C-alpha cells in the first residue's frame, strides 16, 4: 500500500462552543491538547513499513455541528480511519461527536479545567452507545473512581 493511501488517525479538538469568553478562553488549550495527542501518536506508533503513523488534526476546534461536518469532510478526503476526540471541557456531545459509522472512535476527556472534560467523555460515550457506534473512553491518570 502506498504511503499516501495508508490509514490515518484524525484528531478532533472538541470545545465548548459558547462565545463571549467561554470558547475563546479554551481555544489555545484545546488545540494544544490535539497537537500533543498527534505528536504522541506519531512518535510512538508505526505502520508495518516502519514509518510513523500519520495524524490529521481538524482545521479548527469543534464547537458545533457545522465544524464537526467540516472536520468529517476533511478526514474523509485524507483516509482517516480512526478518530480521537480530545477536550478539556464540557461541550454538547450530540453536536460535536464523530458520527461516521466507518471510523474507529476514541474520546479523551481531560479534567484539568473548571469545565471537566470527563463529563463530556461520559456523555458522548453514552450518545455513541445509543446510536450503536462503538467508542473507547480515555481518562487521565488523575481521574479516580
Coordinates of C-alpha atoms in Angstrom, one line a residue:
X1 CA 0.0 0.0 0.0
X2 CA 1.4 3.4 -1.0
X3 CA 2.2 5.8 1.9
X4 CA -0.4 8.3 0.7
X5 CA -3.0 5.5 1.0
X6 CA -2.1 4.5 4.5
X7 CA -4.8 4.9 7.1
X8 CA -4.5 8.0 9.2
X9 CA -5.7 8.9 12.7
X10 CA -7.8 12.1 12.9
X11 CA -7.6 14.3 15.9
X12 CA -10.8 16.2 16.8
X13 CA -10.3 19.1 19.2
X14 CA -13.7 19.5 20.9
X15 CA -14.6 22.8 22.6
X16 CA -17.4 24.4 24.4
X17 CA -19.0 26.4 21.6
X18 CA -20.5 29.2 23.7
X19 CA -19.0 32.5 22.7
X20 CA -18.4 35.7 24.8
X21 CA -15.4 34.4 26.6
X22 CA -16.1 30.7 27.2
X23 CA -14.9 29.3 23.9
X24 CA -12.2 32.0 23.4
X25 CA -10.7 31.1 26.8
X26 CA -10.2 27.4 25.8
X27 CA -9.1 27.7 22.1
X28 CA -5.4 27.5 22.6
X29 CA -5.5 24.8 25.3
X30 CA -7.8 22.6 23.3
X31 CA -5.8 22.9 20.1
X32 CA -2.6 22.3 22.0
X33 CA -4.2 19.2 23.5
X34 CA -4.9 17.9 19.9
X35 CA -1.3 18.7 18.8
X36 CA 0.1 16.9 21.8
X37 CA -2.0 13.8 21.1
X38 CA -1.0 13.8 17.5
X39 CA 2.7 14.1 18.4
X40 CA 2.4 11.3 21.0
X41 CA 0.7 9.0 18.4
X42 CA 3.2 9.8 15.6
X43 CA 6.2 9.4 17.8
X44 CA 5.0 6.1 19.2
X45 CA 3.1 4.2 16.6
X46 CA 4.4 2.9 13.3
X47 CA 2.9 1.5 10.1
X48 CA 4.1 -2.0 9.1
X49 CA 6.6 -0.4 6.8
X50 CA 8.3 1.3 9.8
X51 CA 7.1 4.9 9.1
X52 CA 5.4 6.9 11.8
X53 CA 1.6 6.8 11.8
X54 CA 0.2 10.0 10.4
X55 CA -2.3 12.1 12.2
X56 CA -4.6 14.7 10.7
X57 CA -5.9 17.5 13.0
X58 CA -9.1 19.3 12.3
X59 CA -8.5 22.8 10.9
X60 CA -10.4 24.4 13.8
X61 CA -11.7 23.4 17.2
X62 CA -15.1 21.8 17.0
X63 CA -17.9 23.5 19.0
X64 CA -20.9 22.7 16.9
X65 CA -22.5 20.7 14.0
X66 CA -21.0 22.8 11.2
X67 CA -17.4 22.4 12.4
X68 CA -18.0 18.7 13.0
X69 CA -19.2 18.3 9.4
X70 CA -16.2 20.3 8.0
X71 CA -13.9 18.0 10.0
X72 CA -15.6 14.9 8.8
X73 CA -15.3 16.0 5.2
X74 CA -11.5 16.7 5.6
X75 CA -11.0 13.4 7.3
X76 CA -12.9 11.5 4.6
X77 CA -10.6 13.1 1.9
X78 CA -7.5 12.2 3.9
X79 CA -8.2 8.5 4.5
X80 CA -8.8 8.9 8.2
X81 CA -10.0 5.5 9.6
X82 CA -9.8 6.2 13.3
X83 CA -10.5 9.4 15.3
X84 CA -9.5 10.7 18.7
X85 CA -11.7 13.4 20.1
X86 CA -9.9 15.4 22.8
X87 CA -11.4 18.0 25.1
X88 CA -10.5 19.7 28.4
X89 CA -14.1 20.9 28.9
X90 CA -17.8 20.2 28.8
X91 CA -19.5 20.7 25.5
X92 CA -22.6 19.5 23.7
X93 CA -21.9 15.9 22.7
X94 CA -24.6 15.4 20.1
X95 CA -23.4 18.5 18.2
X96 CA -19.7 17.6 18.3
X97 CA -19.3 13.8 18.3
X98 CA -17.9 11.7 15.4
X99 CA -20.9 10.3 13.7
X100 CA -19.1 8.4 10.9
X101 CA -20.1 4.8 11.3
X102 CA -17.0 3.6 9.4
X103 CA -14.3 5.1 11.7
X104 CA -13.0 3.7 15.0
X105 CA -13.5 6.2 17.8
X106 CA -11.9 7.2 21.0
X107 CA -12.6 10.1 23.3
X108 CA -10.1 11.7 25.7
X109 CA -11.8 13.8 28.3
X110 CA -9.3 15.8 30.4
X111 CA -10.2 17.0 33.9
X112 CA -7.7 19.9 34.0
X113 CA -10.1 22.8 34.0
X114 CA -13.1 24.0 35.9
X115 CA -15.1 22.7 33.0
X116 CA -14.4 18.9 33.2
X117 CA -13.7 17.1 30.0
X118 CA -14.5 13.8 31.7
X119 CA -18.2 14.9 31.9
X120 CA -18.1 15.3 28.1
X121 CA -16.5 11.9 27.7
X122 CA -19.2 10.2 29.7
X123 CA -22.0 12.0 27.9
X124 CA -20.6 11.4 24.4
X125 CA -19.8 7.7 25.1
X126 CA -23.4 7.3 26.1
X127 CA -24.6 9.0 22.9
X128 CA -22.3 6.8 20.8
X129 CA -23.7 3.7 22.6
X130 CA -27.3 4.9 22.0
X131 CA -26.6 5.3 18.3
X132 CA -24.7 1.9 18.1
X133 CA -21.3 3.5 17.4
X134 CA -18.6 1.8 19.5
X135 CA -16.1 4.2 21.1
X136 CA -13.3 3.9 23.5
X137 CA -13.1 6.2 26.6
X138 CA -9.7 7.6 27.8
X139 CA -9.5 9.1 31.2
X140 CA -6.4 10.8 32.5
X141 CA -4.4 9.1 35.2
X142 CA -5.6 11.6 37.8
X143 CA -9.3 10.5 37.4
X144 CA -10.3 8.2 40.2
X145 CA -13.5 6.2 40.9

